[in-house]
Coordinates of C-alpha atoms in Angstrom, one line a residue:
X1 CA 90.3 77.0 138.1
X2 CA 92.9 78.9 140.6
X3 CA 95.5 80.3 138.6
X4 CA 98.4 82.5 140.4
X5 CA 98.3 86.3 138.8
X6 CA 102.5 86.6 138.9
X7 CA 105.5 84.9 138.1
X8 CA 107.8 82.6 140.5
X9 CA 110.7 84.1 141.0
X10 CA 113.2 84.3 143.7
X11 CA 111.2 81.8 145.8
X12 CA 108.3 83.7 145.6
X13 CA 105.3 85.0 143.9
X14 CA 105.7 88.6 142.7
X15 CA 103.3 90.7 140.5
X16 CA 104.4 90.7 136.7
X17 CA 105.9 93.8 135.5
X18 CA 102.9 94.9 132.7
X19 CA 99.4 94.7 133.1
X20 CA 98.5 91.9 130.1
X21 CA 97.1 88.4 130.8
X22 CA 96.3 85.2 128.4
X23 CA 93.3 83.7 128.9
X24 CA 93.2 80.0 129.3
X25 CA 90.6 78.0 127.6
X26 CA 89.0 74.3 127.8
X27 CA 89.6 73.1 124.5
X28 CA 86.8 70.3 125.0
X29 CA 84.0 73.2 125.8
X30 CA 85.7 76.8 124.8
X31 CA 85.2 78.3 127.6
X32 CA 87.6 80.7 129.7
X33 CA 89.2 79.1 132.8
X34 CA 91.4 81.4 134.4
X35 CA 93.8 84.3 133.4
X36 CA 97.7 84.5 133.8
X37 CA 100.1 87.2 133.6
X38 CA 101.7 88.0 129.9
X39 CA 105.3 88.5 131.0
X40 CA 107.6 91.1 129.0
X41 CA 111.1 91.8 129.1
X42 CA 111.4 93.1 132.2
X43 CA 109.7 89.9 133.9
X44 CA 112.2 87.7 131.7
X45 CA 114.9 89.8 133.2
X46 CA 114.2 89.7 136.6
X47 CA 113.9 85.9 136.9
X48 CA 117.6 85.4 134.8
X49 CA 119.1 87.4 137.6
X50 CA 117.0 85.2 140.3
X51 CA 118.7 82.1 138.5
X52 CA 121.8 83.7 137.8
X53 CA 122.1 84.9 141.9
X54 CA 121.3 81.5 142.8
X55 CA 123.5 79.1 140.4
X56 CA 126.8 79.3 143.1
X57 CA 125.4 78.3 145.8
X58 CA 123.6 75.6 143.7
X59 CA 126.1 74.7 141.5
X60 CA 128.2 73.8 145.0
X61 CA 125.4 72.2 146.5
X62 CA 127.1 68.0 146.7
X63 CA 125.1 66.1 144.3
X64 CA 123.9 63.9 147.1
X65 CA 121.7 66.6 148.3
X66 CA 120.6 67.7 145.0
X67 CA 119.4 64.6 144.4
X68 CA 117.4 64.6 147.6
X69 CA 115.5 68.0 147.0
X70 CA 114.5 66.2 143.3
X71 CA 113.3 63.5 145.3
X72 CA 111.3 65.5 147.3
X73 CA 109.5 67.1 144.5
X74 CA 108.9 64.2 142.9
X75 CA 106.7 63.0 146.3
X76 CA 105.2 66.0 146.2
X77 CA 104.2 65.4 142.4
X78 CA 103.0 61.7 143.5
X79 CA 100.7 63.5 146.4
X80 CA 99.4 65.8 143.6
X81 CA 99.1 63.9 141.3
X82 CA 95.0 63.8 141.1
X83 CA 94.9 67.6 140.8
X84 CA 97.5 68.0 138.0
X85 CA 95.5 65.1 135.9
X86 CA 92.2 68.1 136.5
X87 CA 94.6 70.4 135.5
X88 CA 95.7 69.0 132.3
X89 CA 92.4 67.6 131.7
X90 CA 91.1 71.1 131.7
X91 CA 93.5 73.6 129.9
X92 CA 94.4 70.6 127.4
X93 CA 91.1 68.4 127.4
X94 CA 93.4 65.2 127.8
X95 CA 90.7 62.9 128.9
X96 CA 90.7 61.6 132.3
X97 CA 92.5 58.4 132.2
X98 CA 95.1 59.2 130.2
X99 CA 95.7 62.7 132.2
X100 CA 96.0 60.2 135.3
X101 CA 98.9 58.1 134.1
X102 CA 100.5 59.3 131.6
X103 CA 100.6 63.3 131.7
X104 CA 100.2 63.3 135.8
X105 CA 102.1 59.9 136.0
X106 CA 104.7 59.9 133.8
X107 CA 106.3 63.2 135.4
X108 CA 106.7 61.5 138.8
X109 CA 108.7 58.5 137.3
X110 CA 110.8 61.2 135.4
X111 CA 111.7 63.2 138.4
X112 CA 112.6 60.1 140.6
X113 CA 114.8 58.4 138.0
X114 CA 116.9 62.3 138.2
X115 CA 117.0 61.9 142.0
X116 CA 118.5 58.3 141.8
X117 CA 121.1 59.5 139.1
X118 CA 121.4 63.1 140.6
X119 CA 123.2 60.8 143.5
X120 CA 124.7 57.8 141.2
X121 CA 126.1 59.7 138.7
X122 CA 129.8 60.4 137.8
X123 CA 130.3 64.3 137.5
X124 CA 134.9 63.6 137.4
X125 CA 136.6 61.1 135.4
X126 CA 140.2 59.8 134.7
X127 CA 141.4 59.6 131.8
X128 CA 145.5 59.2 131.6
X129 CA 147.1 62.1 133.7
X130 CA 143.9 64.2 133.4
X131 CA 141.1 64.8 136.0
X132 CA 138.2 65.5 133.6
X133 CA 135.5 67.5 135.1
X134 CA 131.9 67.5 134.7
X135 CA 130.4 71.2 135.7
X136 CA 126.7 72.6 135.1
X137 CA 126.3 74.9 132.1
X138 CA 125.0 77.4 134.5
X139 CA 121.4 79.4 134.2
X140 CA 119.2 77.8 131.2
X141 CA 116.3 79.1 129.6
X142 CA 113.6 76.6 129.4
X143 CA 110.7 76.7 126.9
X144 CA 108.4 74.2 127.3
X145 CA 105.7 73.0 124.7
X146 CA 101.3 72.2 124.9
X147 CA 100.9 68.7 124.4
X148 CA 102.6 67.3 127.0
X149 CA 102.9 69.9 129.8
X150 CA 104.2 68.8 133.1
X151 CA 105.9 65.9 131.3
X152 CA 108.0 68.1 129.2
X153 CA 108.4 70.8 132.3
X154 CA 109.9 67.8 134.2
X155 CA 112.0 65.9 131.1
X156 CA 114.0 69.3 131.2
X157 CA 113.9 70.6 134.5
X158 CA 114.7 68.0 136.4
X159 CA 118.2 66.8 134.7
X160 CA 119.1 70.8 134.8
X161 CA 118.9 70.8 138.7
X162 CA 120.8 67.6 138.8
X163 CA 123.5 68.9 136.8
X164 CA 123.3 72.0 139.4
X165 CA 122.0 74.1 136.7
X166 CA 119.7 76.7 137.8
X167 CA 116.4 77.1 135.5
X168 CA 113.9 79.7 134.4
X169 CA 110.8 78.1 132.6
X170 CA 108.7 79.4 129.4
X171 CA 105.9 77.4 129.5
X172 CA 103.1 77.0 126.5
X173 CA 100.7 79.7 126.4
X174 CA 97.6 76.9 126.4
X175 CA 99.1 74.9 129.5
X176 CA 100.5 77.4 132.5
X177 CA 98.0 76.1 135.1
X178 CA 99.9 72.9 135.6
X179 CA 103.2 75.5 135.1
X180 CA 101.7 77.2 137.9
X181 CA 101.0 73.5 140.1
X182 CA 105.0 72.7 139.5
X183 CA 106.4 76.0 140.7
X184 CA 104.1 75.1 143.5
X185 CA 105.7 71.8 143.9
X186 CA 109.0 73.1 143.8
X187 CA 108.4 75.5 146.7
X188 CA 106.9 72.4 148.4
X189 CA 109.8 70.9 148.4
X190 CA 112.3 73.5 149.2
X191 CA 114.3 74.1 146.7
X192 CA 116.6 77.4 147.4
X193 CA 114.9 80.4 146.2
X194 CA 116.1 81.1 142.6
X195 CA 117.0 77.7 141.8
X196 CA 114.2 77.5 140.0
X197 CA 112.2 80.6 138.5
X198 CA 108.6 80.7 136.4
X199 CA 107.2 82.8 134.2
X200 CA 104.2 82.7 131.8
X201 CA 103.8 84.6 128.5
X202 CA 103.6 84.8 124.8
X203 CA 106.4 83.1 122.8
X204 CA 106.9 85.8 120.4
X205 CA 107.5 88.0 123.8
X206 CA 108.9 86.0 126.8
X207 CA 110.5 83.2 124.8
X208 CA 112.0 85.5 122.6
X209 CA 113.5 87.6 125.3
X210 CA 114.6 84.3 127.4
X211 CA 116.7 83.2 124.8
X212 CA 118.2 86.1 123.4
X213 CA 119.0 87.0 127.1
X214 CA 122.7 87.4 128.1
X215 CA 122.2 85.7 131.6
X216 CA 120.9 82.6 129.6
X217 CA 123.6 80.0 129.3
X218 CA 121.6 77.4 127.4
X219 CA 118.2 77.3 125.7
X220 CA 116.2 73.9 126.0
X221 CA 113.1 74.0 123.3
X222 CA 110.3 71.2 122.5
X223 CA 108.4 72.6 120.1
X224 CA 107.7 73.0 115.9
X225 CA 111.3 72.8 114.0
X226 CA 110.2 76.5 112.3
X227 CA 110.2 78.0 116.2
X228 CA 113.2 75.8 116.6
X229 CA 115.4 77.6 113.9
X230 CA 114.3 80.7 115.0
X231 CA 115.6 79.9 118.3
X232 CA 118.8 77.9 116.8
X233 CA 120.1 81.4 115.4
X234 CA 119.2 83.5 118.5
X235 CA 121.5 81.3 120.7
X236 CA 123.8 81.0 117.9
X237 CA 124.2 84.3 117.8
X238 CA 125.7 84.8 121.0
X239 CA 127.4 81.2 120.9
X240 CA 124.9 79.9 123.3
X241 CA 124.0 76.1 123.4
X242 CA 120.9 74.6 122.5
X243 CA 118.8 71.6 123.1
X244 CA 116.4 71.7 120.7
X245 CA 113.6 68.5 120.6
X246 CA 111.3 69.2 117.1
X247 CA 109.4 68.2 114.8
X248 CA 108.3 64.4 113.5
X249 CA 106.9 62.8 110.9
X250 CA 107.4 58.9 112.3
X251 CA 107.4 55.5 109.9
X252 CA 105.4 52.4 111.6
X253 CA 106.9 49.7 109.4
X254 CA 105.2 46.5 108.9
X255 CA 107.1 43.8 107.8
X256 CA 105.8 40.9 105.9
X257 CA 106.6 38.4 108.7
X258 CA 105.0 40.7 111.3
X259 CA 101.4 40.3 113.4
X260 CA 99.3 42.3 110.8
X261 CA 96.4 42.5 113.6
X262 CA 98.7 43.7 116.6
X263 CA 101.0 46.2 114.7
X264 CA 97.8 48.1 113.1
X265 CA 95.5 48.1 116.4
X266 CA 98.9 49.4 118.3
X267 CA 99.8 51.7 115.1
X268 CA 96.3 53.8 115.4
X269 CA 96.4 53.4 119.2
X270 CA 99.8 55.4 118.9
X271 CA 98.5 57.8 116.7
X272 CA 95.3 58.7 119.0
X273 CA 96.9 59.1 122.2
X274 CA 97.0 62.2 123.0
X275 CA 94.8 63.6 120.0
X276 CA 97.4 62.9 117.4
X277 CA 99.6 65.8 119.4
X278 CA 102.5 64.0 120.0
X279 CA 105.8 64.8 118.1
X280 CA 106.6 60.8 118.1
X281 CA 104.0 59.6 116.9
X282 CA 104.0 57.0 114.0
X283 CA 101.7 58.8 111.4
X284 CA 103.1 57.2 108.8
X285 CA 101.5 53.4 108.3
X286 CA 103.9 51.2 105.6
X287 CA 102.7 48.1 104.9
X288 CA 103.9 45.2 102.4
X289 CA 101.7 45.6 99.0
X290 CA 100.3 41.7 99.0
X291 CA 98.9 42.7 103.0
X292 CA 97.8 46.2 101.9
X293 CA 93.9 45.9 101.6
X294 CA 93.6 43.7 104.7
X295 CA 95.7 45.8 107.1
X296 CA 93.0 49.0 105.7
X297 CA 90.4 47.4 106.5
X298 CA 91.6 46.6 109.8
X299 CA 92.9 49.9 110.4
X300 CA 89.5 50.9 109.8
X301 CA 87.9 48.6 112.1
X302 CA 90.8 49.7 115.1
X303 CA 89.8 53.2 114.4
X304 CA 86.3 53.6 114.7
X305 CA 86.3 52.7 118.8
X306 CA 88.1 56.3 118.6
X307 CA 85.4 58.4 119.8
X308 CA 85.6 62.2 120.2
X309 CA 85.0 63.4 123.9
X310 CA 85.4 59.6 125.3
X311 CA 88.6 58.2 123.8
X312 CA 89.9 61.2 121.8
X313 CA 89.6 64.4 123.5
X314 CA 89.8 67.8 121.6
X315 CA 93.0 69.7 120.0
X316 CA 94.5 72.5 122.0
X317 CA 92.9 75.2 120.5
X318 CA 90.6 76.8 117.8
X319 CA 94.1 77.6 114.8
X320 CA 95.1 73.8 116.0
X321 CA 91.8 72.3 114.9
X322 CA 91.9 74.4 111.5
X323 CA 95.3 73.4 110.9
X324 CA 94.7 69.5 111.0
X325 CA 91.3 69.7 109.4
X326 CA 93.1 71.8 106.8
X327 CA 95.7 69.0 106.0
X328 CA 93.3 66.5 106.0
X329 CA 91.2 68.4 103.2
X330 CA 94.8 68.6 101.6
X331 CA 95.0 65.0 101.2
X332 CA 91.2 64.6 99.9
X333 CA 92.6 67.2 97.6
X334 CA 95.7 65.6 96.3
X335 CA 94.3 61.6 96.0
X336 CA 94.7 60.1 99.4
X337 CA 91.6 57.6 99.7
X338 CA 89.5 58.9 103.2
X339 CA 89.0 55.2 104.7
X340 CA 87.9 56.8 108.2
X341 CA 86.6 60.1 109.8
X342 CA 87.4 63.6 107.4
X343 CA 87.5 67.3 107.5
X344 CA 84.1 67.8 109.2
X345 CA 83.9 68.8 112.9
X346 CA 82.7 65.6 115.0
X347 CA 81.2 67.9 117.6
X348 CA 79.6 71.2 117.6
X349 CA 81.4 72.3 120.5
X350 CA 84.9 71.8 121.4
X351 CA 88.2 71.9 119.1
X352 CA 87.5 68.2 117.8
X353 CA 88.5 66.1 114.7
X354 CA 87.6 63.4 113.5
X355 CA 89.9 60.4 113.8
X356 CA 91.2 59.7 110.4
X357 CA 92.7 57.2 108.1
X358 CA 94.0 58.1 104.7
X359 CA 94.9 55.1 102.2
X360 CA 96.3 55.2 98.8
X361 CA 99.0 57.9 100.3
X362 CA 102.0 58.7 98.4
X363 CA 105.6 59.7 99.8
X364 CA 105.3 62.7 97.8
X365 CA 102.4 63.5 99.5
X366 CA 101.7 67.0 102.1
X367 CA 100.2 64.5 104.7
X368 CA 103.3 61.8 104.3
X369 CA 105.6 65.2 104.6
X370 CA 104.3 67.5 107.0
X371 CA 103.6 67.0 110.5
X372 CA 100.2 67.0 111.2
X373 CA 99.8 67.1 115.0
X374 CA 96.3 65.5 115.0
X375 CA 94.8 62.2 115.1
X376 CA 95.2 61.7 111.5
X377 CA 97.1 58.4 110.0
X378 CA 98.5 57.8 106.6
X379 CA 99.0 54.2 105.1
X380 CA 101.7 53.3 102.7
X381 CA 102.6 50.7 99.9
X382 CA 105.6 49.5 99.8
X383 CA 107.0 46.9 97.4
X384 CA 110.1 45.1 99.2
X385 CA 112.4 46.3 102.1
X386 CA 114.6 48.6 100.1
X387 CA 111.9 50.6 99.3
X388 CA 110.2 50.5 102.9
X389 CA 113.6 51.8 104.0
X390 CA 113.1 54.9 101.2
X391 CA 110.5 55.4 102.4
X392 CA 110.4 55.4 106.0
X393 CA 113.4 57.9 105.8
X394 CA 112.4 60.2 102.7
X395 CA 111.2 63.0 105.2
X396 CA 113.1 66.1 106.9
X397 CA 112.3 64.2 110.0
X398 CA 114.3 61.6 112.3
X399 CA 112.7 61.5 115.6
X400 CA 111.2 58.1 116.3
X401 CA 109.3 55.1 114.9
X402 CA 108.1 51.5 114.8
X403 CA 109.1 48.2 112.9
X404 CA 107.1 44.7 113.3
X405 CA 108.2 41.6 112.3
X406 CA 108.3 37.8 113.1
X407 CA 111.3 38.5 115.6
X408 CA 113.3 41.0 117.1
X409 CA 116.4 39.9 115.0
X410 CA 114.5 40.7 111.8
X411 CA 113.0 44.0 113.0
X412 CA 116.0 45.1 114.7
X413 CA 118.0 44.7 111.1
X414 CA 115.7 46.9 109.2
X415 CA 115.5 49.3 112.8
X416 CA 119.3 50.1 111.8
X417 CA 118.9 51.2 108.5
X418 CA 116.2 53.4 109.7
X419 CA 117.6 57.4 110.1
X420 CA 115.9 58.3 113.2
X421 CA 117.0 58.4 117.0
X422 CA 114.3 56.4 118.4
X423 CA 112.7 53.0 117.0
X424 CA 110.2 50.6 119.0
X425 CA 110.5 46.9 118.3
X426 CA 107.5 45.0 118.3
X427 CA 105.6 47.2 120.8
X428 CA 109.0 47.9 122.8
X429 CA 107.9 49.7 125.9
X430 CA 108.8 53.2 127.2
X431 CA 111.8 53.5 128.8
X432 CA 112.1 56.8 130.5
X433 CA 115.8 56.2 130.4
X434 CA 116.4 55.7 127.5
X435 CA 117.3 59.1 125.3
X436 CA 114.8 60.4 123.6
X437 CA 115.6 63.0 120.6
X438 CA 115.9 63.2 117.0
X439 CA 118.2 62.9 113.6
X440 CA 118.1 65.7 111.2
X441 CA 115.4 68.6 111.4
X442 CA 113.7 66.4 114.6
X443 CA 116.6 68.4 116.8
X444 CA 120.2 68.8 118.3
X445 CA 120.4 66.9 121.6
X446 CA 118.4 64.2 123.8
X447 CA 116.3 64.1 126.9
X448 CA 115.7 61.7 129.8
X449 CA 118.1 59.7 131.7
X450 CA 121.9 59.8 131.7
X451 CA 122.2 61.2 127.9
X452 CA 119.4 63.7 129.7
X453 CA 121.5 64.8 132.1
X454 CA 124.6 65.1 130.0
X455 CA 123.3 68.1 128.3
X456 CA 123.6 70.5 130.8
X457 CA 127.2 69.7 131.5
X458 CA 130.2 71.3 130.1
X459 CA 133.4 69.6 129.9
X460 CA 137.0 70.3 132.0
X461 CA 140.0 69.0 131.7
X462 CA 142.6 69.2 134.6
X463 CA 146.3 67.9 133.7
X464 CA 149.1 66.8 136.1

């Protein structure tokens, strides 16, 4: 797999400034890939000064032609699209299909819908006898997260250069090969030199230094909520903004009235894309008491056509795989019925686990509290609405979930009593403009579309 030995910066490739790499691994065989460059403080410094030399000229830059140069990298992303799906497939072991529309796919459909508002959107406003002013924040650290990497790269990049924002980019250790294919995209496409600036690394090292840096004028983060915190007081230290997108511990409520069938088979189907690494996903399963035993049984039945290395690929890495199979012994351990898969390693080679359904969980449960990142699904009792509603929102978490019923006024009811910031009803489908973020320790700000965009603005008011 070609992998670049130095960082982006300035427009350009340049050797990093110590002499450590990280080796990239397939996660589905365990073998080495390629090497990139561990960056240290000195590589993090030199690309805030890239970003901060280039953010004039940017920031002045009409938002007209912004929104042309995102356009153009978005066709460039369409034309490469087959070799970022490799890419993905092989540093994350996504399998091939779903690497091809959703983590090569997706990006593309993010990028252009930045172009068309980079060029739509309103960056001045009236409001009495004041001109209010919408300006870019200036240079922001970006820190990007495994499980979905170009789709995260793009969800935070591209809304900063609309903004006029100029951007240096953390990605996940696991992932910087399809790092690596956007910086080549942006080059591709033109962008000014600086406007956009890479660098691989440790997060401990690189992401540390990024957003403790004094050139960094906000810190966008996906990642756990503990890393989150960490990176809350940094910024907050120097009064620096944050976007922070965390943790999630999602409710798939099944009402009574609902499609029993449909809302299971889409429930585990949620749960499994991706490996179970999604921060959204529903992994909490409440059904109505009197429809308990038949929705297991179905989601039994909707599981097992889950199988490792064909419709579930492997978890990121060796410490991933430990962690979920270590939560799943966790709920063996504290009386969670195993309906499906278990602890054991379906494969001898490759970080798999066995898809999984618990029954007989408990709210007070680890695996109904903690987020499990794997394909791992817990199903809840629940005796009338009230107490679906406890239940659904008795976590830290508030980033998305799921209700089901006999219509969309009935689901939608219970949907606003539900404390999180996004909820699907009755299979609702994506909508990449739609803001996408969480309520309590799920994060501080949204991404995608105009909300998206709004958070790398700061606000001025002129008064005549």
């Amino acid at each position: 797999m070609k992998a670049h030995d130095g960082m982006y910066i300035g427009g350009q490739w340049r050797p990093a400034a110590g002499p450590d790499a990280i080796a990239v691994v397939n996660p589905a065989d365990e073998q080495v890939i390629a090497h990139v460059p561990a960056g240290t403080e000195e590589d993090v410094d030199a690309a805030v000064r890239a970003a901060r030399a280039a953010f004039p000229a940017w920031a002045a830059t009409p938002p007209a032609e912004r929104a042309a140069r995102i356009g153009a990298l978005r066709d460039v992303l369409a034309a490469r699209q087959d070799e970022i799906a490799e890419t993905v497939t092989a540093e994350l072991g996504a399998p091939p299909a779903l690497a091809q529309t959703v983590h090569a796919g997706l990006p593309v459909l993010v990028a252009g819908s930045y172009a068309e508002l980079a060029a739509s959107y309103s960056f001045e406003e009236k409001i009495g006898n004041s001109t209010v002013l919408l300006e870019p924040v200036g240079v922001v650290g970006a820190i990007t997260p495994w499980n979905y990497p170009l789709h995260q790269i793009v969800a935070k990049v591209a809304p900063a250069l609309a903004a006029g924002c100029t951007v240096v980019l953390k990605p996940a250790e696991d992932t910087p090969l399809t790092a690596q294919l956007f910086a080549e995209a942006v080059d591709e496409a033109g962008l000014p030199a600086g406007v956009f600036n890479l660098l691989t690394g440790l997060g401990p090292v690189a992401g540390q230094a990024l957003a403790a840096h004094e050139g960094v004028d906000l810190v966008s983060f996906t990642g756990s909520t503990a890393v989150g915190r960490q990176i809350g007081a940094t910024a907050g230290a120097a009064v620096k903004r944050v976007a922070l997108e965390l943790g999630g511990k999602s409710a798939n409520v099944i009402l009574p009235s609902a499609d029993l069938a449909k809302a299971v088979s889409v429930g585990i189907a949620n749960v499994m894309s991706n490996s179970g690494q999604t921060c959204s996903a529903w992994t909490r399963m409440l059904v109505h008491k009197d429809q308990y035993e038949e929705a297991v049984a179905l989601a039994a039945a909707a599981v097992a056509k889950y199988v490792p290395g064909e419709r579930v690929g492997p978890l990121v890495n060796a410490k991933q795989q430990q962690r979920v199979r270590g939560y799943i012994e966790k709920g063996v351990a504290e009386g969670a019925r195993l309906v499906a898969g278990g602890p054991d390693a379906p494969r001898e080679t490759g970080y798999y686990v066995s898809p999984t359904v618990f029954a007989d969980v408990t709210p007070e449960m680890t695996i109904a509290q903690e987020e499990i990142f794997g394909p791992v699904v817990g199903m809840l009792k629940y005796e009338d609405e009230d107490d679906a509603v406890r239940i659904a929102n008795g976590t830290v978490y508030g980033l998305a979930g799921a209700v089901w019923a006999g219509d969309d006024a009935e689901a939608v009811a219970f949907a606003r009593r539900m404390d999180t910031g996004q909820v699907d009803i009755n299979g609702g489908r994506f909508n990449p403009l739609a803001p996408f973020g969480g309520y309590k320790q799920s994060g501080v700000g949204r991404e995608l579309g105009p909300h998206g965009l709004s958070e790398y603005l700061q606000t001025k008011s002129l008064q005549f």
